[in-house]
Amino acid sequence: VDADSFGLSLDIADAVAATKDGGLCIVTSTGAAAAGARGEASQKAMLARLGTTVCSGCFAQNELGLRALLGRTAAAAANAGDAILPIYATYDAHGPVFRVAARIIRKRPGVLGKNTYNQARKLFFSAYCYFFKCGHCSHFTPIQAHELGTAHCIDCGHDGAGEIAGPMWTGQLH
């Protein structure tokens, strides 16, 4: 299933549901407001459409946009009891265009089997989390939900102010 919309008006859950077991779900988002989150209005749109936030003034804004889009795809699959395996993620400045593809693995044994499903579910629970951006050195650290409010930088050791991005996909993009 190749779901492409202007901005992000489509329901990603519908695209995931329409994809057969073992099939590819490709989700495309055009427009910075949908995934790049540059500026306050864009960040509000991203929160409303993808259920996530990103750090302001971040050097990796485009990558975070891809991770947010892939994270929303993973969450839509997880809400249905299914899982994903990321295949690719790409960004093109012309538009801008954010595009991710993931293999859908259904809970019921199917094309890819139960072992693949269990591995994909385990991957989701380890990779769908948050990023903490250190207020001191700007290093990004992936953190789980239970670490919110107690995060510290693993690079410089700074405990204190920083920004949180997420929830989003923090694992491999392809």
N, CA and C atoms as an extended XYZ file, in Angstrom:
522
Properties=species:S:1:pos:R:3:atomname:S:1:resname:S:1:resid:I:1 pbc="F F F"
N         0.853       -1.166        0.000 N   VAL     1
C         0.000        0.000        0.000 CA  VAL     1
C         0.894        1.222        0.000 C   VAL     1
N         0.670        2.127       -0.926 N   ASP     2
C         1.439        3.364       -1.017 CA  ASP     2
C         0.496        4.513       -0.707 C   ASP     2
N         0.618        5.063        0.502 N   ALA     3
C        -0.260        6.144        0.942 CA  ALA     3
C         0.474        7.466        0.816 C   ALA     3
N        -0.041        8.330       -0.032 N   ASP     4
C         0.586        9.613       -0.292 CA  ASP     4
C        -0.486       10.687       -0.187 C   ASP     4
N        -0.223       11.688        0.624 N   SER     5
C        -1.205       12.761        0.762 CA  SER     5
C        -0.492       14.091        0.772 C   SER     5
N        -1.258       15.144        0.549 N   PHE     6
C        -0.708       16.485        0.690 CA  PHE     6
C        -0.734       16.821        2.173 C   PHE     6
N         0.413       17.161        2.730 N   GLY     7
C         0.503       17.375        4.170 CA  GLY     7
C         0.512       16.015        4.824 C   GLY     7
N        -0.452       15.754        5.660 N   LEU     8
C        -0.609       14.433        6.256 CA  LEU     8
C        -2.065       14.276        6.647 C   LEU     8
N        -2.938       14.345        5.646 N   SER     9
C        -4.365       14.258        5.916 CA  SER     9
C        -4.846       12.818        6.021 C   SER     9
N        -4.032       11.856        5.596 N   LEU    10
C        -4.464       10.471        5.643 CA  LEU    10
C        -4.349        9.905        7.049 C   LEU    10
N        -5.109        8.862        7.312 N   ASP    11
C        -5.001        8.143        8.572 CA  ASP    11
C        -4.016        7.003        8.349 C   ASP    11
N        -2.866        7.073        8.992 N   ILE    12
C        -1.832        6.066        8.800 CA  ILE    12
C        -2.340        4.692        9.211 C   ILE    12
N        -3.202        4.641       10.226 N   ALA    13
C        -3.756        3.358       10.667 CA  ALA    13
C        -4.526        2.675        9.538 C   ALA    13
N        -5.230        3.453        8.707 N   ASP    14
C        -5.954        2.872        7.569 CA  ASP    14
C        -4.981        2.261        6.561 C   ASP    14
N        -3.866        2.943        6.322 N   ALA    15
C        -2.863        2.419        5.387 CA  ALA    15
C        -2.248        1.132        5.924 C   ALA    15
N        -1.951        1.093        7.222 N   VAL    16
C        -1.396       -0.114        7.841 CA  VAL    16
C        -2.409       -1.253        7.762 C   VAL    16
N        -3.664       -0.959        8.074 N   ALA    17
C        -4.717       -1.992        8.059 CA  ALA    17
C        -4.936       -2.557        6.657 C   ALA    17
N        -4.747       -1.736        5.642 N   ALA    18
C        -4.978       -2.175        4.263 CA  ALA    18
C        -3.821       -2.994        3.698 C   ALA    18
N        -2.707       -3.034        4.402 N   THR    19
C        -1.530       -3.761        3.932 CA  THR    19
C        -1.604       -5.208        4.386 C   THR    19
N        -1.387       -6.136        3.457 N   LYS    20
C        -1.459       -7.558        3.810 CA  LYS    20
C        -0.252       -7.968        4.643 C   LYS    20
N        -0.358       -9.093        5.307 N   ASP    21
C         0.723       -9.642        6.106 CA  ASP    21
C         1.947       -9.856        5.220 C   ASP    21
N         3.069       -9.291        5.627 N   GLY    22
C         4.297       -9.406        4.846 CA  GLY    22
C         4.434       -8.352        3.776 C   GLY    22
N         3.392       -7.533        3.581 N   GLY    23
C         3.419       -6.514        2.543 CA  GLY    23
C         4.103       -5.238        2.992 C   GLY    23
N         4.345       -4.350        2.038 N   LEU    24
C         4.965       -3.068        2.334 CA  LEU    24
C         3.912       -1.989        2.484 C   LEU    24
N         4.047       -1.209        3.539 N   CYS    25
C         3.232       -0.018        3.740 CA  CYS    25
C         4.170        1.161        3.564 C   CYS    25
N         3.904        1.965        2.550 N   ILE    26
C         4.742        3.127        2.257 CA  ILE    26
C         3.920        4.370        2.562 C   ILE    26
N         4.444        5.218        3.435 N   VAL    27
C         3.724        6.422        3.841 CA  VAL    27
C         4.562        7.629        3.449 C   VAL    27
N         3.933        8.558        2.757 N   THR    28
C         4.601        9.770        2.303 CA  THR    28
C         3.914       10.973        2.901 C   THR    28
N         4.698       11.925        3.325 N   SER    29
C         4.171       13.171        3.839 CA  SER    29
C         4.892       14.311        3.139 C   SER    29
N         4.129       15.220        2.572 N   THR    30
C         4.721       16.385        1.930 CA  THR    30
C         4.383       17.617        2.756 C   THR    30
N         5.315       18.526        2.822 N   GLY    31
C         5.092       19.757        3.554 CA  GLY    31
C         5.772       19.719        4.916 C   GLY    31
N         6.497       20.775        5.220 N   ALA    32
C         7.232       20.846        6.485 CA  ALA    32
C         6.305       20.800        7.684 C   ALA    32
N         5.091       21.305        7.537 N   ALA    33
C         4.167       21.296        8.671 CA  ALA    33
C         3.795       19.881        9.072 C   ALA    33
N         3.823       18.969        8.111 N   ALA    34
C         3.417       17.597        8.401 CA  ALA    34
C         4.494       16.797        9.112 C   ALA    34
N         5.753       17.008        8.782 N   ALA    35
C         6.771       16.159        9.381 CA  ALA    35
C         8.052       16.879        9.789 C   ALA    35
N         8.380       17.977        9.184 N   GLY    36
C         9.645       18.622        9.508 CA  GLY    36
C         9.612       19.476       10.751 C   GLY    36
N         8.446       19.977       11.113 N   ALA    37
C         8.218       20.727       12.339 CA  ALA    37
C         9.154       21.911       12.531 C   ALA    37
N         9.243       22.751       11.534 N   ARG    38
C        10.017       23.982       11.686 CA  ARG    38
C         9.043       25.100       12.041 C   ARG    38
N         9.177       25.657       13.207 N   GLY    39
C         8.298       26.726       13.642 CA  GLY    39
C         7.152       26.209       14.500 C   GLY    39
N         6.547       27.127       15.240 N   GLU    40
C         5.506       26.756       16.195 CA  GLU    40
C         4.288       26.135       15.526 C   GLU    40
N         3.825       26.709       14.414 N   ALA    41
C         2.654       26.158       13.724 CA  ALA    41
C         2.935       24.745       13.214 C   ALA    41
N         4.138       24.531       12.691 N   SER    42
C         4.508       23.205       12.205 CA  SER    42
C         4.576       22.197       13.335 C   SER    42
N         5.096       22.623       14.483 N   GLN    43
C         5.175       21.716       15.624 CA  GLN    43
C         3.785       21.331       16.124 C   GLN    43
N         2.858       22.282       16.111 N   LYS    44
C         1.473       21.980       16.515 CA  LYS    44
C         0.835       21.000       15.534 C   LYS    44
N         1.094       21.186       14.245 N   ALA    45
C         0.560       20.278       13.229 CA  ALA    45
C         1.140       18.881       13.403 C   ALA    45
N         2.417       18.801       13.706 N   MET    46
C         3.058       17.506       13.901 CA  MET    46
C         2.475       16.785       15.113 C   MET    46
N         2.242       17.518       16.185 N   LEU    47
C         1.650       16.919       17.378 CA  LEU    47
C         0.237       16.424       17.075 C   LEU    47
N        -0.533       17.217       16.359 N   ALA    48
C        -1.909       16.829       16.032 CA  ALA    48
C        -1.964       15.648       15.061 C   ALA    48
N        -1.082       15.627       14.074 N   ARG    49
C        -1.150       14.609       13.023 CA  ARG    49
C        -0.364       13.341       13.321 C   ARG    49
N         0.770       13.492       14.017 N   LEU    50
C         1.622       12.333       14.264 CA  LEU    50
C         1.725       11.975       15.741 C   LEU    50
N         1.166       12.812       16.608 N   GLY    51
C         1.196       12.530       18.037 CA  GLY    51
C         2.572       12.602       18.645 C   GLY    51
N         3.416       13.468       18.111 N   THR    52
C         4.793       13.561       18.588 CA  THR    52
C         5.277       15.005       18.544 C   THR    52
N         6.380       15.256       19.212 N   THR    53
C         7.018       16.567       19.185 CA  THR    53
C         8.480       16.383       18.796 C   THR    53
N         9.090       17.444       18.301 N   VAL    54
C        10.520       17.424       18.001 CA  VAL    54
C        11.170       18.612       18.687 C   VAL    54
N        12.475       18.579       18.793 N   CYS    55
C        13.224       19.661       19.420 CA  CYS    55
C        13.287       20.853       18.480 C   CYS    55
N        13.194       22.043       19.031 N   SER    56
C        13.300       23.246       18.205 CA  SER    56
C        14.761       23.519       17.875 C   SER    56
N        14.997       24.061       16.702 N   GLY    57
C        16.349       24.423       16.307 CA  GLY    57
C        17.310       23.253       16.227 C   GLY    57
N        16.793       22.099       15.968 N   CYS    58
C        17.601       20.888       15.954 CA  CYS    58
C        18.313       20.741       14.611 C   CYS    58
N        19.557       20.284       14.650 N   PHE    59
C        20.321       20.095       13.418 CA  PHE    59
C        19.824       18.898       12.622 C   PHE    59
N        19.095       17.990       13.246 N   ALA    60
C        18.640       16.760       12.595 CA  ALA    60
C        17.139       16.788       12.348 C   ALA    60
N        16.600       17.953       12.031 N   GLN    61
C        15.158       18.126       11.885 CA  GLN    61
C        14.548       17.165       10.866 C   GLN    61
N        15.199       16.973        9.733 N   ASN    62
C        14.651       16.097        8.699 CA  ASN    62
C        14.652       14.643        9.148 C   ASN    62
N        15.719       14.223        9.814 N   GLU    63
C        15.752       12.854       10.323 CA  GLU    63
C        14.673       12.651       11.384 C   GLU    63
N        14.479       13.631       12.249 N   LEU    64
C        13.432       13.510       13.265 CA  LEU    64
C        12.052       13.426       12.610 C   LEU    64
N        11.875       14.156       11.517 N   GLY    65
C        10.613       14.059       10.778 CA  GLY    65
C        10.380       12.650       10.252 C   GLY    65
N        11.421       12.025        9.716 N   LEU    66
C        11.315       10.639        9.240 CA  LEU    66
C        11.029        9.691       10.399 C   LEU    66
N        11.710        9.896       11.516 N   ARG    67
C        11.510        9.045       12.685 CA  ARG    67
C        10.102        9.196       13.251 C   ARG    67
N         9.564       10.406       13.210 N   ALA    68
C         8.195       10.629       13.674 CA  ALA    68
C         7.197        9.907       12.772 C   ALA    68
N         7.398        9.981       11.469 N   LEU    69
C         6.504        9.328       10.518 CA  LEU    69
C         6.575        7.803       10.658 C   LEU    69
N         7.770        7.271       10.791 N   LEU    70
C         7.935        5.833       10.981 CA  LEU    70
C         7.390        5.403       12.342 C   LEU    70
N         7.588        6.236       13.352 N   GLY    71
C         7.050        5.937       14.676 CA  GLY    71
C         5.536        5.874       14.684 C   GLY    71
N         4.905        6.794       13.966 N   ARG    72
C         3.438        6.775       13.899 CA  ARG    72
C         2.953        5.536       13.162 C   ARG    72
N         3.688        5.108       12.143 N   THR    73
C         3.350        3.888       11.425 CA  THR    73
C         3.482        2.680       12.352 C   THR    73
N         4.563        2.635       13.130 N   ALA    74
C         4.781        1.536       14.078 CA  ALA    74
C         3.702        1.516       15.155 C   ALA    74
N         3.329        2.693       15.656 N   ALA    75
C         2.297        2.774       16.689 CA  ALA    75
C         0.940        2.336       16.153 C   ALA    75
N         0.636        2.696       14.896 N   ALA    76
C        -0.633        2.270       14.290 CA  ALA    76
C        -0.681        0.754       14.184 C   ALA    76
N         0.424        0.141       13.800 N   ALA    77
C         0.477       -1.324       13.729 CA  ALA    77
C         0.337       -1.923       15.119 C   ALA    77
N         1.048       -1.371       16.101 N   ALA    78
C         1.002       -1.896       17.473 CA  ALA    78
C        -0.398       -1.784       18.066 C   ALA    78
N        -1.101       -0.704       17.770 N   ASN    79
C        -2.472       -0.531       18.272 CA  ASN    79
C        -3.404       -1.612       17.758 C   ASN    79
N        -3.082       -2.183       16.602 N   ALA    80
C        -3.884       -3.269       16.028 CA  ALA    80
C        -3.337       -4.634       16.433 C   ALA    80
N        -2.292       -4.637       17.264 N   GLY    81
C        -1.686       -5.895       17.689 CA  GLY    81
C        -0.673       -6.432       16.699 C   GLY    81
N        -0.298       -5.619       15.727 N   ASP    82
C         0.638       -6.031       14.692 CA  ASP    82
C         1.992       -5.360       14.910 C   ASP    82
N         2.914       -5.548       13.997 N   ALA    83
C         4.253       -4.974       14.128 CA  ALA    83
C         4.789       -4.591       12.756 C   ALA    83
N         5.914       -3.873       12.755 N   ILE    84
C         6.568       -3.470       11.502 CA  ILE    84
C         8.053       -3.810       11.551 C   ILE    84
N         8.625       -3.901       10.377 N   LEU    85
C        10.080       -3.924       10.206 CA  LEU    85
C        10.404       -2.816        9.200 C   LEU    85
N        11.151       -1.777        9.613 N   PRO    86
C        11.475       -0.690        8.685 CA  PRO    86
C        12.301       -1.188        7.503 C   PRO    86
N        11.979       -0.686        6.331 N   ILE    87
C        12.696       -1.043        5.109 CA  ILE    87
C        13.537        0.129        4.623 C   ILE    87
N        12.931        1.315        4.522 N   TYR    88
C        13.698        2.493        4.151 CA  TYR    88
C        12.997        3.756        4.629 C   TYR    88
N        13.786        4.820        4.704 N   ALA    89
C        13.271        6.149        5.021 CA  ALA    89
C        14.079        7.133        4.194 C   ALA    89
N        13.380        8.051        3.546 N   THR    90
C        14.081        9.001        2.694 CA  THR    90
C        13.445       10.384        2.803 C   THR    90
N        14.272       11.377        2.613 N   TYR    91
C        13.840       12.773        2.648 CA  TYR    91
C        14.320       13.454        1.384 C   TYR    91
N        13.452       14.267        0.786 N   ASP    92
C        13.819       15.065       -0.378 CA  ASP    92
C        13.402       16.501       -0.093 C   ASP    92
N        14.341       17.413       -0.215 N   ALA    93
C        14.075       18.820        0.093 CA  ALA    93
C        13.041       19.437       -0.839 C   ALA    93
N        12.879       18.894       -2.040 N   HIS    94
C        11.900       19.441       -2.982 CA  HIS    94
C        10.511       19.053       -2.498 C   HIS    94
N         9.822       19.959       -1.929 N   GLY    95
C         8.478       19.690       -1.408 CA  GLY    95
C         8.260       20.292       -0.042 C   GLY    95
N         8.890       19.898        0.989 N   PRO    96
C         9.731       18.720        1.185 CA  PRO    96
C         8.909       17.438        1.206 C   PRO    96
N         9.573       16.320        0.979 N   VAL    97
C         8.911       15.023        0.937 CA  VAL    97
C         9.589       14.083        1.942 C   VAL    97
N         8.789       13.568        2.867 N   PHE    98
C         9.231       12.574        3.838 CA  PHE    98
C         8.563       11.268        3.448 C   PHE    98
N         9.338       10.190        3.313 N   ARG    99
C         8.781        8.916        2.839 CA  ARG    99
C         9.416        7.772        3.623 C   ARG    99
N         8.565        6.904        4.169 N   VAL   100
C         9.038        5.730        4.899 CA  VAL   100
C         8.316        4.491        4.392 C   VAL   100
N         9.003        3.359        4.478 N   ALA   101
C         8.400        2.085        4.091 CA  ALA   101
C         8.687        1.071        5.190 C   ALA   101
N         7.678        0.268        5.495 N   ALA   102
C         7.831       -0.760        6.518 CA  ALA   102
C         7.083       -2.015        6.095 C   ALA   102
N         7.673       -3.165        6.402 N   ARG   103
C         6.994       -4.436        6.187 CA  ARG   103
C         6.034       -4.646        7.354 C   ARG   103
N         4.799       -4.998        7.044 N   ILE   104
C         3.775       -5.226        8.069 CA  ILE   104
C         3.778       -6.701        8.456 C   ILE   104
N         3.840       -6.953        9.756 N   ILE   105
C         3.812       -8.322       10.263 CA  ILE   105
C         2.580       -8.457       11.157 C   ILE   105
N         1.650       -9.276       10.721 N   ARG   106
C         0.399       -9.467       11.459 CA  ARG   106
C         0.602      -10.408       12.636 C   ARG   106
N        -0.222      -10.232       13.670 N   LYS   107
C        -0.130      -11.060       14.870 CA  LYS   107
C        -0.436      -12.518       14.562 C   LYS   107
N        -1.463      -12.723       13.773 N   ARG   108
C        -1.804      -14.110       13.440 CA  ARG   108
C        -0.724      -14.677       12.520 C   ARG   108
N        -0.330      -15.934       12.731 N   PRO   109
C         0.720      -16.519       11.890 CA  PRO   109
C         0.362      -16.401       10.413 C   PRO   109
N         1.283      -15.900        9.653 N   GLY   110
C         1.027      -15.706        8.233 CA  GLY   110
C         2.274      -15.939        7.419 C   GLY   110
N         2.491      -15.059        6.487 N   VAL   111
C         3.583      -15.189        5.530 CA  VAL   111
C         4.947      -15.278        6.222 C   VAL   111
N         5.189      -14.425        7.217 N   LEU   112
C         6.517      -14.329        7.813 CA  LEU   112
C         6.695      -15.177        9.073 C   LEU   112
N         5.628      -15.704        9.632 N   GLY   113
C         5.728      -16.610       10.778 CA  GLY   113
C         5.778      -15.928       12.133 C   GLY   113
N         5.592      -16.719       13.171 N   LYS   114
C         5.506      -16.231       14.544 CA  LYS   114
C         6.831      -15.676       15.058 C   LYS   114
N         7.958      -16.284       14.709 N   ASN   115
C         9.254      -15.781       15.176 CA  ASN   115
C         9.516      -14.367       14.682 C   ASN   115
N         9.205      -14.112       13.422 N   THR   116
C         9.399      -12.770       12.870 CA  THR   116
C         8.497      -11.777       13.583 C   THR   116
N         7.256      -12.176       13.858 N   TYR   117
C         6.329      -11.302       14.582 CA  TYR   117
C         6.881      -10.974       15.969 C   TYR   117
N         7.329      -11.984       16.712 N   ASN   118
C         7.855      -11.760       18.057 CA  ASN   118
C         9.076      -10.848       18.037 C   ASN   118
N         9.948      -11.022       17.055 N   GLN   119
C        11.125      -10.161       16.934 CA  GLN   119
C        10.715       -8.719       16.622 C   GLN   119
N         9.725       -8.555       15.753 N   ALA   120
C         9.277       -7.216       15.380 CA  ALA   120
C         8.598       -6.514       16.557 C   ALA   120
N         7.816       -7.235       17.342 N   ARG   121
C         7.171       -6.643       18.530 CA  ARG   121
C         8.229       -6.223       19.551 C   ARG   121
N         9.235       -7.051       19.739 N   LYS   122
C        10.315       -6.727       20.673 CA  LYS   122
C        11.042       -5.468       20.190 C   LYS   122
N        11.276       -5.382       18.880 N   LEU   123
C        11.916       -4.211       18.302 CA  LEU   123
C        11.076       -2.963       18.564 C   LEU   123
N         9.753       -3.057       18.399 N   PHE   124
C         8.883       -1.905       18.628 CA  PHE   124
C         9.034       -1.394       20.054 C   PHE   124
N         8.979       -2.286       21.022 N   PHE   125
C         9.021       -1.851       22.417 CA  PHE   125
C        10.381       -1.297       22.827 C   PHE   125
N        11.430       -1.618       22.090 N   SER   126
C        12.736       -1.031       22.403 CA  SER   126
C        13.005        0.219       21.567 C   SER   126
N        12.390        0.327       20.392 N   ALA   127
C        12.716        1.427       19.480 CA  ALA   127
C        11.697        2.558       19.470 C   ALA   127
N        10.503        2.365       20.003 N   TYR   128
C         9.499        3.431       20.022 CA  TYR   128
C         9.612        4.146       21.359 C   TYR   128
N        10.393        5.215       21.389 N   CYS   129
C        10.608        5.930       22.638 CA  CYS   129
C        10.884        7.407       22.343 C   CYS   129
N        11.674        8.039       23.156 N   TYR   130
C        11.923        9.477       23.076 CA  TYR   130
C        13.413        9.745       22.878 C   TYR   130
N        13.714       10.976       22.458 N   PHE   131
C        15.084       11.459       22.439 CA  PHE   131
C        15.191       12.599       23.449 C   PHE   131
N        16.259       12.587       24.233 N   PHE   132
C        16.584       13.695       25.122 CA  PHE   132
C        17.732       14.444       24.478 C   PHE   132
N        17.536       15.747       24.221 N   LYS   133
C        18.597       16.598       23.661 CA  LYS   133
C        19.205       17.381       24.819 C   LYS   133
N        20.460       17.135       25.093 N   CYS   134
C        21.165       17.777       26.205 CA  CYS   134
C        21.192       19.294       26.021 C   CYS   134
N        20.842       20.022       27.059 N   GLY   135
C        20.880       21.479       27.029 CA  GLY   135
C        22.288       22.031       27.129 C   GLY   135
N        23.252       21.177       27.447 N   HIS   136
C        24.639       21.606       27.603 CA  HIS   136
C        25.457       21.365       26.341 C   HIS   136
N        25.407       20.126       25.800 N   CYS   137
C        26.253       19.797       24.638 CA  CYS   137
C        25.456       19.449       23.382 C   CYS   137
N        24.121       19.409       23.458 N   SER   138
C        23.212       19.110       22.343 CA  SER   138
C        23.269       17.670       21.858 C   SER   138
N        23.874       16.770       22.640 N   HIS   139
C        23.906       15.346       22.286 CA  HIS   139
C        22.499       14.750       22.439 C   HIS   139
N        22.146       13.838       21.529 N   PHE   140
C        20.855       13.148       21.588 CA  PHE   140
C        21.022       11.788       22.257 C   PHE   140
N        20.151       11.493       23.213 N   THR   141
C        20.158       10.216       23.910 CA  THR   141
C        18.767        9.617       23.826 C   THR   141
N        18.601        8.388       23.314 N   PRO   142
C        17.279        7.756       23.346 CA  PRO   142
C        16.913        7.376       24.781 C   PRO   142
N        15.679        7.658       25.174 N   ILE   143
C        15.207        7.321       26.518 CA  ILE   143
C        13.816        6.699       26.439 C   ILE   143
N        13.501        5.870       27.406 N   GLN   144
C        12.175        5.261       27.499 CA  GLN   144
C        11.235        6.205       28.248 C   GLN   144
N         9.933        5.964       28.148 N   ALA   145
C         8.933        6.826       28.777 CA  ALA   145
C         9.157        6.951       30.279 C   ALA   145
N         9.552        5.878       30.940 N   HIS   146
C         9.736        5.940       32.393 CA  HIS   146
C        10.944        6.793       32.805 C   HIS   146
N        11.786        7.170       31.844 N   GLU   147
C        12.945        8.011       32.138 CA  GLU   147
C        12.665        9.497       31.947 C   GLU   147
N        11.474        9.842       31.473 N   LEU   148
C        11.129       11.250       31.289 CA  LEU   148
C        11.204       11.956       32.640 C   LEU   148
N        11.831       13.094       32.673 N   GLY   149
C        11.983       13.849       33.914 CA  GLY   149
C        13.248       13.512       34.679 C   GLY   149
N        13.883       12.399       34.352 N   THR   150
C        15.124       12.021       35.043 CA  THR   150
C        16.263       11.826       34.051 C   THR   150
N        16.059       12.238       32.803 N   ALA   151
C        17.066       12.008       31.760 CA  ALA   151
C        18.333       12.810       32.029 C   ALA   151
N        19.447       12.222       31.644 N   HIS   152
C        20.731       12.903       31.701 CA  HIS   152
C        21.522       12.532       30.448 C   HIS   152
N        22.498       13.346       30.133 N   CYS   153
C        23.286       13.146       28.918 CA  CYS   153
C        24.314       12.043       29.128 C   CYS   153
N        24.323       11.067       28.237 N   ILE   154
C        25.307        9.992       28.334 CA  ILE   154
C        26.649       10.417       27.735 C   ILE   154
N        26.664       11.558       27.041 N   ASP   155
C        27.899       12.027       26.420 CA  ASP   155
C        28.721       12.889       27.387 C   ASP   155
N        28.083       13.923       27.972 N   CYS   156
C        28.828       14.834       28.849 CA  CYS   156
C        28.465       14.652       30.325 C   CYS   156
N        27.434       13.838       30.612 N   GLY   157
C        27.040       13.587       31.992 CA  GLY   157
C        26.175       14.662       32.611 C   GLY   157
N        25.818       15.690       31.838 N   HIS   158
C        25.023       16.811       32.350 CA  HIS   158
C        23.643       16.341       32.801 C   HIS   158
N        23.280       16.663       34.024 N   ASP   159
C        21.926       16.444       34.528 CA  ASP   159
C        21.252       17.802       34.530 C   ASP   159
N        20.123       17.882       33.897 N   GLY   160
C        19.447       19.167       33.929 CA  GLY   160
C        18.646       19.414       32.690 C   GLY   160
N        18.510       20.687       32.385 N   ALA   161
C        17.624       21.125       31.319 CA  ALA   161
C        18.029       20.541       29.971 C   ALA   161
N        17.035       20.226       29.222 N   GLY   162
C        17.201       19.732       27.868 CA  GLY   162
C        15.844       19.710       27.208 C   GLY   162
N        15.777       19.212       26.011 N   GLU   163
C        14.513       19.105       25.289 CA  GLU   163
C        14.190       17.646       25.041 C   GLU   163
N        12.910       17.361       24.956 N   ILE   164
C        12.440       16.010       24.681 CA  ILE   164
C        11.762       15.996       23.322 C   ILE   164
N        12.099       15.013       22.510 N   ALA   165
C        11.432       14.783       21.222 CA  ALA   165
C        10.809       13.399       21.276 C   ALA   165
N         9.563       13.304       20.833 N   GLY   166
C         8.952       11.987       20.767 CA  GLY   166
C         7.517       11.973       21.253 C   GLY   166
N         6.962       10.791       21.329 N   PRO   167
C         7.599        9.518       21.017 CA  PRO   167
C         7.772        9.347       19.505 C   PRO   167
N         8.803        8.607       19.155 N   MET   168
C         9.090        8.354       17.747 CA  MET   168
C         9.955        7.102       17.633 C   MET   168
N        10.238        6.720       16.410 N   TRP   169
C        11.069        5.559       16.142 CA  TRP   169
C        12.519        5.943       16.385 C   TRP   169
N        13.206        5.224       17.278 N   THR   170
C        14.607        5.539       17.573 CA  THR   170
C        15.553        4.456       17.060 C   THR   170
N        15.012        3.416       16.467 N   GLY   171
C        15.833        2.326       15.946 CA  GLY   171
C        16.337        2.611       14.549 C   GLY   171
N        16.796        1.551       13.886 N   GLN   172
C        17.302        1.656       12.514 CA  GLN   172
C        16.215        2.176       11.582 C   GLN   172
N        16.611        3.050       10.653 N   LEU   173
C        15.653        3.568        9.673 CA  LEU   173
C        15.530        2.655        8.465 C   LEU   173
N        16.537        1.848        8.201 N   HIS   174
C        16.500        0.876        7.102 CA  HIS   174
C        17.519       -0.195        7.325 C   HIS   174
